[in-house]
Amino acid sequence: MNLITKIKEKKEYSLAIILLIIPLIAAVVMMYPKHEEFVATGDITSVEELGVEGSVYFTYVHEGIIENLYEKFSVSLTSRNEIEFSSLDQHQYENYTAYYETSDKYKHNTIVNAVQNAEVKTDSQTIKISEKSQKIMEKSSDYIGDSFGLMIAIGLIEEWNDEDFSQNNQYIISGTGTIEYDGTVGSVGAIRHKLLSAEMNDVDIFFVPKDREYYADKNFSNQVEAKKVVKEEQLTVKVIPVANLDEALEYLRKLP
Amino acid sequence: MILKSKVAGKLLRIMLISSIIFAVISLVTTFLFVYNEQLYLKIYKFDQFISVFYMILYYLLIIVYLVWLYKAHKDLVELNTMYPITPKGALARVMIPIYSLWGMWNVYSTMYDHFRPIKSTEKLGSQLKVFIPFYYFLFLITNGLNRVLLKSNTGLYEVSDILYLVSYSLDLILLFVFLKMVNIVMKALDLLMVVKQDIIDDTQDVSGQPKVSS
């Protein structure tokens, strides 16, 4: 008697095959390639967590890419906050993948730039740039991306000049933006969710890159997007666009 | 007389064996996740596939289990009209939260009480009694652990990766224990049916008419 006849005769085998086909189909469907970007609100973290003795915070969001329905389902299930997905075409997907693969390089650059920019604004002669950069790099291993550059630089200036911009915790100061070798603050992604994260954490002052002039369509700039989000969501956080580190320091030193 | 739970029981056995196979694969992939991340990243997609398959299989297993439990109790009541748990009562005992803390134990301890006094099922009853505490406590522990792991995934708190390994190992042991219990109950039902058939045969003459004592 061949196997098929045996299966036909045994009802339980036919039923088992039908039942086992269900998870098989589900698994195939869930594994079907689907490329999307996701972003969800995150939190604010003190620069102290990165080994910088400052009072300011940087804001992070949960973001990444999903490659199939299963990953989308897992990300949605494990995210505590509202999550936003947007489709990626093949070209965008390849760009994102390439970015995530080389994100450590960008992170290293912004950290070195932050340390160097902070170092020239302090009188201390004993700063070892590469040692400090290495220490921050190690402590930031849980974070991807380079958008905390500006806040690291501000924190380092507090540490080395013995300043306290929070004025004994009177202000909660956070922000986002990369920092370039010349102190310019560079544009970043996920401004909307970073602002919402800041609002959730009662941030008083939030720095964003003053980048309006670099965009043909101004709506794509962090500066315009931040303004729009504050208005739409009626946020209480005070958004301060800064073009470079000096502008941020000037603002902080003039705080009442 | 034919046992109503026969097909459901055999189906449950196939589903349990399939689940054990997938639980073993999941345990291996989890071991790699904990101890050899580089290798795990190479089989990451395969692990995703197994996870989805295993998750759906698990829910189907629950449905088949409930069908079997219902039919097994139908058989038990039919074999002994004095059997204290009705099919619906059995489902209520394992499905209603809080009540199931008592009910899950009670369903099998009642079976044990029923198998023990009958000579042919006495041994099976004793075997079932040995497995009940393992099944009960493993079920509670794995459920608790899975809840902890699910919450840790949402970032509420961090847990050691070893805990995943412990959870999958206990899941596997629970499936083995449960397979043994299902086999015991199915064998016992077969034997009880033989006993019942013998009683019917003893009370009927060759023509199928009830025997009349003089």
mmCIF file of C-alpha atoms in Angstrom, chain A residues 61-248:
data_model
loop_
_atom_site.group_PDB
_atom_site.id
_atom_site.type_symbol
_atom_site.label_atom_id
_atom_site.label_comp_id
_atom_site.label_asym_id
_atom_site.label_seq_id
_atom_site.Cartn_x
_atom_site.Cartn_y
_atom_site.Cartn_z
ATOM 1 C CA VAL A 61 13.935 57.687 18.625
ATOM 2 C CA HIS A 62 13.427 54.065 17.683
ATOM 3 C CA GLU A 63 13.977 53.729 13.959
ATOM 4 C CA GLY A 64 15.080 51.202 11.414
ATOM 5 C CA ILE A 65 13.990 49.178 8.432
ATOM 6 C CA ILE A 66 11.885 46.050 8.196
ATOM 7 C CA GLU A 67 12.392 43.460 5.482
ATOM 8 C CA ASN A 68 9.202 41.400 5.711
ATOM 9 C CA LEU A 69 5.768 41.245 7.337
ATOM 10 C CA TYR A 70 7.104 39.212 10.262
ATOM 11 C CA GLU A 71 9.547 41.986 11.163
ATOM 12 C CA LYS A 72 6.773 44.564 10.842
ATOM 13 C CA PHE A 73 4.588 42.484 13.143
ATOM 14 C CA SER A 74 7.437 42.007 15.662
ATOM 15 C CA VAL A 75 8.349 45.703 15.679
ATOM 16 C CA SER A 76 4.681 46.707 16.153
ATOM 17 C CA LEU A 77 4.238 44.162 18.921
ATOM 18 C CA THR A 78 7.342 45.166 20.853
ATOM 19 C CA SER A 79 7.031 48.933 20.498
ATOM 20 C CA ARG A 80 5.546 50.695 23.498
ATOM 21 C CA ASN A 81 4.953 53.885 21.526
ATOM 22 C CA GLU A 82 2.991 54.722 18.423
ATOM 23 C CA ILE A 83 4.946 53.544 15.441
ATOM 24 C CA GLU A 84 4.930 54.956 11.912
ATOM 25 C CA PHE A 85 5.817 52.900 8.842
ATOM 26 C CA SER A 86 6.576 54.223 5.375
ATOM 27 C CA SER A 87 7.274 52.186 2.258
ATOM 28 C CA LEU A 88 10.712 52.190 0.674
ATOM 29 C CA ASP A 89 11.430 51.565 -2.992
ATOM 30 C CA GLN A 90 14.420 49.411 -3.938
ATOM 31 C CA HIS A 91 16.739 52.400 -4.324
ATOM 32 C CA GLN A 92 15.759 53.887 -0.933
ATOM 33 C CA TYR A 93 16.085 50.466 0.693
ATOM 34 C CA GLU A 94 19.621 50.038 -0.646
ATOM 35 C CA ASN A 95 20.550 53.527 0.586
ATOM 36 C CA TYR A 96 19.206 52.757 4.058
ATOM 37 C CA THR A 97 20.985 49.423 4.214
ATOM 38 C CA ALA A 98 24.230 51.093 3.175
ATOM 39 C CA TYR A 99 23.704 53.807 5.809
ATOM 40 C CA TYR A 100 23.114 51.342 8.623
ATOM 41 C CA GLU A 101 26.163 49.342 7.583
ATOM 42 C CA THR A 102 28.385 52.439 7.734
ATOM 43 C CA SER A 103 26.571 54.309 10.524
ATOM 44 C CA ASP A 104 29.447 53.712 12.955
ATOM 45 C CA LYS A 105 31.699 55.785 10.689
ATOM 46 C CA TYR A 106 29.273 58.743 10.826
ATOM 47 C CA LYS A 107 28.910 58.339 14.574
ATOM 48 C CA HIS A 108 32.691 58.340 15.025
ATOM 49 C CA ASN A 109 33.023 61.477 12.884
ATOM 50 C CA THR A 110 30.422 63.458 14.837
ATOM 51 C CA ILE A 111 31.966 62.394 18.173
ATOM 52 C CA VAL A 112 35.479 63.451 17.073
ATOM 53 C CA ASN A 113 34.063 66.741 15.720
ATOM 54 C CA ALA A 114 32.212 67.344 19.019
ATOM 55 C CA VAL A 115 35.361 66.721 21.083
ATOM 56 C CA GLN A 116 37.529 68.911 18.819
ATOM 57 C CA ASN A 117 34.998 71.765 18.713
ATOM 58 C CA ALA A 118 34.545 71.655 22.483
ATOM 59 C CA GLU A 119 38.301 71.514 23.050
ATOM 60 C CA VAL A 120 38.965 74.806 21.205
ATOM 61 C CA LYS A 121 36.365 76.515 23.392
ATOM 62 C CA THR A 122 38.046 75.594 26.651
ATOM 63 C CA ASP A 123 41.218 76.730 28.415
ATOM 64 C CA SER A 124 42.197 73.266 29.576
ATOM 65 C CA GLN A 125 45.551 72.043 28.236
ATOM 66 C CA THR A 126 45.239 68.447 29.388
ATOM 67 C CA ILE A 127 42.506 67.168 27.035
ATOM 68 C CA LYS A 128 43.351 64.051 25.050
ATOM 69 C CA ILE A 129 40.997 64.206 22.063
ATOM 70 C CA SER A 130 41.400 60.654 20.791
ATOM 71 C CA GLU A 131 41.070 59.142 24.275
ATOM 72 C CA LYS A 132 37.893 61.091 25.008
ATOM 73 C CA SER A 133 36.432 60.296 21.555
ATOM 74 C CA GLN A 134 37.167 56.613 22.057
ATOM 75 C CA LYS A 135 35.508 56.624 25.482
ATOM 76 C CA ILE A 136 32.325 58.275 24.123
ATOM 77 C CA MET A 137 32.294 55.893 21.155
ATOM 78 C CA GLU A 138 32.404 52.897 23.508
ATOM 79 C CA LYS A 139 29.717 54.280 25.804
ATOM 80 C CA SER A 140 27.394 55.038 22.875
ATOM 81 C CA SER A 141 27.445 51.484 21.498
ATOM 82 C CA ASP A 142 23.684 51.130 22.145
ATOM 83 C CA TYR A 143 22.895 54.035 19.825
ATOM 84 C CA ILE A 144 22.972 54.177 16.035
ATOM 85 C CA GLY A 145 23.496 57.392 14.111
ATOM 86 C CA ASP A 146 25.233 60.730 14.524
ATOM 87 C CA SER A 147 22.438 63.068 15.605
ATOM 88 C CA PHE A 148 23.750 63.525 19.163
ATOM 89 C CA GLY A 149 26.903 65.415 18.025
ATOM 90 C CA LEU A 150 25.727 68.908 19.008
ATOM 91 C CA MET A 151 24.558 67.818 22.473
ATOM 92 C CA ILE A 152 27.831 65.964 23.157
ATOM 93 C CA ALA A 153 29.768 69.108 22.269
ATOM 94 C CA ILE A 154 27.620 71.224 24.630
ATOM 95 C CA GLY A 155 28.023 68.634 27.389
ATOM 96 C CA LEU A 156 31.809 68.558 26.953
ATOM 97 C CA ILE A 157 31.990 72.362 27.204
ATOM 98 C CA GLU A 158 30.046 72.157 30.483
ATOM 99 C CA GLU A 159 32.470 69.497 31.739
ATOM 100 C CA TRP A 160 35.686 71.242 30.749
ATOM 101 C CA ASN A 161 34.616 74.813 31.608
ATOM 102 C CA ASP A 162 32.811 73.756 34.757
ATOM 103 C CA GLU A 163 29.557 75.308 33.540
ATOM 104 C CA ASP A 164 25.971 74.226 34.233
ATOM 105 C CA PHE A 165 23.606 75.339 31.495
ATOM 106 C CA SER A 166 20.640 73.735 33.255
ATOM 107 C CA GLN A 167 21.211 76.222 36.123
ATOM 108 C CA ASN A 168 20.965 73.600 38.796
ATOM 109 C CA ASN A 169 18.296 71.593 36.955
ATOM 110 C CA GLN A 170 16.098 74.638 36.405
ATOM 111 C CA TYR A 171 15.986 73.829 32.686
ATOM 112 C CA ILE A 172 15.796 70.536 30.878
ATOM 113 C CA ILE A 173 17.883 71.093 27.763
ATOM 114 C CA SER A 174 17.915 68.662 24.882
ATOM 115 C CA GLY A 175 18.314 68.721 21.140
ATOM 116 C CA THR A 176 19.413 67.012 17.983
ATOM 117 C CA GLY A 177 21.849 67.669 15.182
ATOM 118 C CA THR A 178 25.194 66.428 13.936
ATOM 119 C CA ILE A 179 28.278 68.549 14.357
ATOM 120 C CA GLU A 180 30.758 69.120 11.546
ATOM 121 C CA TYR A 181 34.513 69.809 11.840
ATOM 122 C CA ASP A 182 33.876 73.602 11.699
ATOM 123 C CA GLY A 183 31.141 73.564 14.349
ATOM 124 C CA THR A 184 28.240 73.686 11.886
ATOM 125 C CA VAL A 185 25.138 71.830 13.040
ATOM 126 C CA GLY A 186 23.981 69.332 10.395
ATOM 127 C CA SER A 187 20.495 68.079 9.509
ATOM 128 C CA VAL A 188 19.106 64.848 10.929
ATOM 129 C CA GLY A 189 16.090 62.571 10.467
ATOM 130 C CA ALA A 190 12.955 61.865 12.490
ATOM 131 C CA ILE A 191 12.531 65.435 13.773
ATOM 132 C CA ARG A 192 8.814 64.899 14.415
ATOM 133 C CA HIS A 193 9.310 61.902 16.692
ATOM 134 C CA LYS A 194 12.283 63.474 18.436
ATOM 135 C CA LEU A 195 10.202 66.529 19.289
ATOM 136 C CA LEU A 196 7.357 64.336 20.534
ATOM 137 C CA SER A 197 9.852 62.386 22.678
ATOM 138 C CA ALA A 198 11.186 65.664 24.085
ATOM 139 C CA GLU A 199 7.662 66.873 24.868
ATOM 140 C CA MET A 200 6.857 63.594 26.633
ATOM 141 C CA ASN A 201 9.914 64.179 28.830
ATOM 142 C CA ASP A 202 9.043 67.793 29.710
ATOM 143 C CA VAL A 203 12.024 69.259 27.884
ATOM 144 C CA ASP A 204 12.155 73.075 28.140
ATOM 145 C CA ILE A 205 14.641 73.902 25.387
ATOM 146 C CA PHE A 206 15.212 71.843 22.263
ATOM 147 C CA PHE A 207 17.918 72.655 19.706
ATOM 148 C CA VAL A 208 17.366 71.782 16.052
ATOM 149 C CA PRO A 209 19.613 72.458 13.037
ATOM 150 C CA LYS A 210 19.033 75.845 11.387
ATOM 151 C CA ASP A 211 19.075 74.368 7.904
ATOM 152 C CA ARG A 212 16.250 76.127 6.068
ATOM 153 C CA GLU A 213 18.557 77.860 3.599
ATOM 154 C CA TYR A 214 20.115 74.589 2.379
ATOM 155 C CA TYR A 215 16.884 73.141 1.004
ATOM 156 C CA ALA A 216 15.225 73.970 -2.315
ATOM 157 C CA ASP A 217 11.962 72.791 -0.801
ATOM 158 C CA LYS A 218 12.080 74.404 2.641
ATOM 159 C CA ASN A 219 9.517 71.938 3.983
ATOM 160 C CA PHE A 220 12.180 69.223 3.990
ATOM 161 C CA SER A 221 14.443 71.156 6.351
ATOM 162 C CA ASN A 222 14.573 70.248 10.056
ATOM 163 C CA GLN A 223 13.955 73.873 10.937
ATOM 164 C CA VAL A 224 10.658 74.189 9.035
ATOM 165 C CA GLU A 225 9.499 70.697 9.971
ATOM 166 C CA ALA A 226 10.116 71.407 13.673
ATOM 167 C CA LYS A 227 8.113 74.625 13.485
ATOM 168 C CA LYS A 228 5.278 72.767 11.785
ATOM 169 C CA VAL A 229 5.250 69.948 14.359
ATOM 170 C CA VAL A 230 5.195 72.391 17.282
ATOM 171 C CA LYS A 231 2.194 74.139 15.759
ATOM 172 C CA GLU A 232 0.305 70.998 14.728
ATOM 173 C CA GLU A 233 0.852 69.150 18.002
ATOM 174 C CA GLN A 234 0.641 72.293 20.157
ATOM 175 C CA LEU A 235 3.893 71.428 21.911
ATOM 176 C CA THR A 236 5.146 73.437 24.877
ATOM 177 C CA VAL A 237 8.832 72.705 24.263
ATOM 178 C CA LYS A 238 10.771 75.773 23.078
ATOM 179 C CA VAL A 239 12.455 74.924 19.775
ATOM 180 C CA ILE A 240 15.680 76.838 19.101
ATOM 181 C CA PRO A 241 17.191 76.505 15.599
ATOM 182 C CA VAL A 242 20.977 76.859 15.657
ATOM 183 C CA ALA A 243 23.365 77.007 12.700
ATOM 184 C CA ASN A 244 26.453 76.155 14.736
ATOM 185 C CA LEU A 245 27.772 75.385 18.211
ATOM 186 C CA ASP A 246 28.480 79.065 18.950
ATOM 187 C CA GLU A 247 24.829 80.002 18.462
ATOM 188 C CA ALA A 248 23.738 77.286 20.869
#
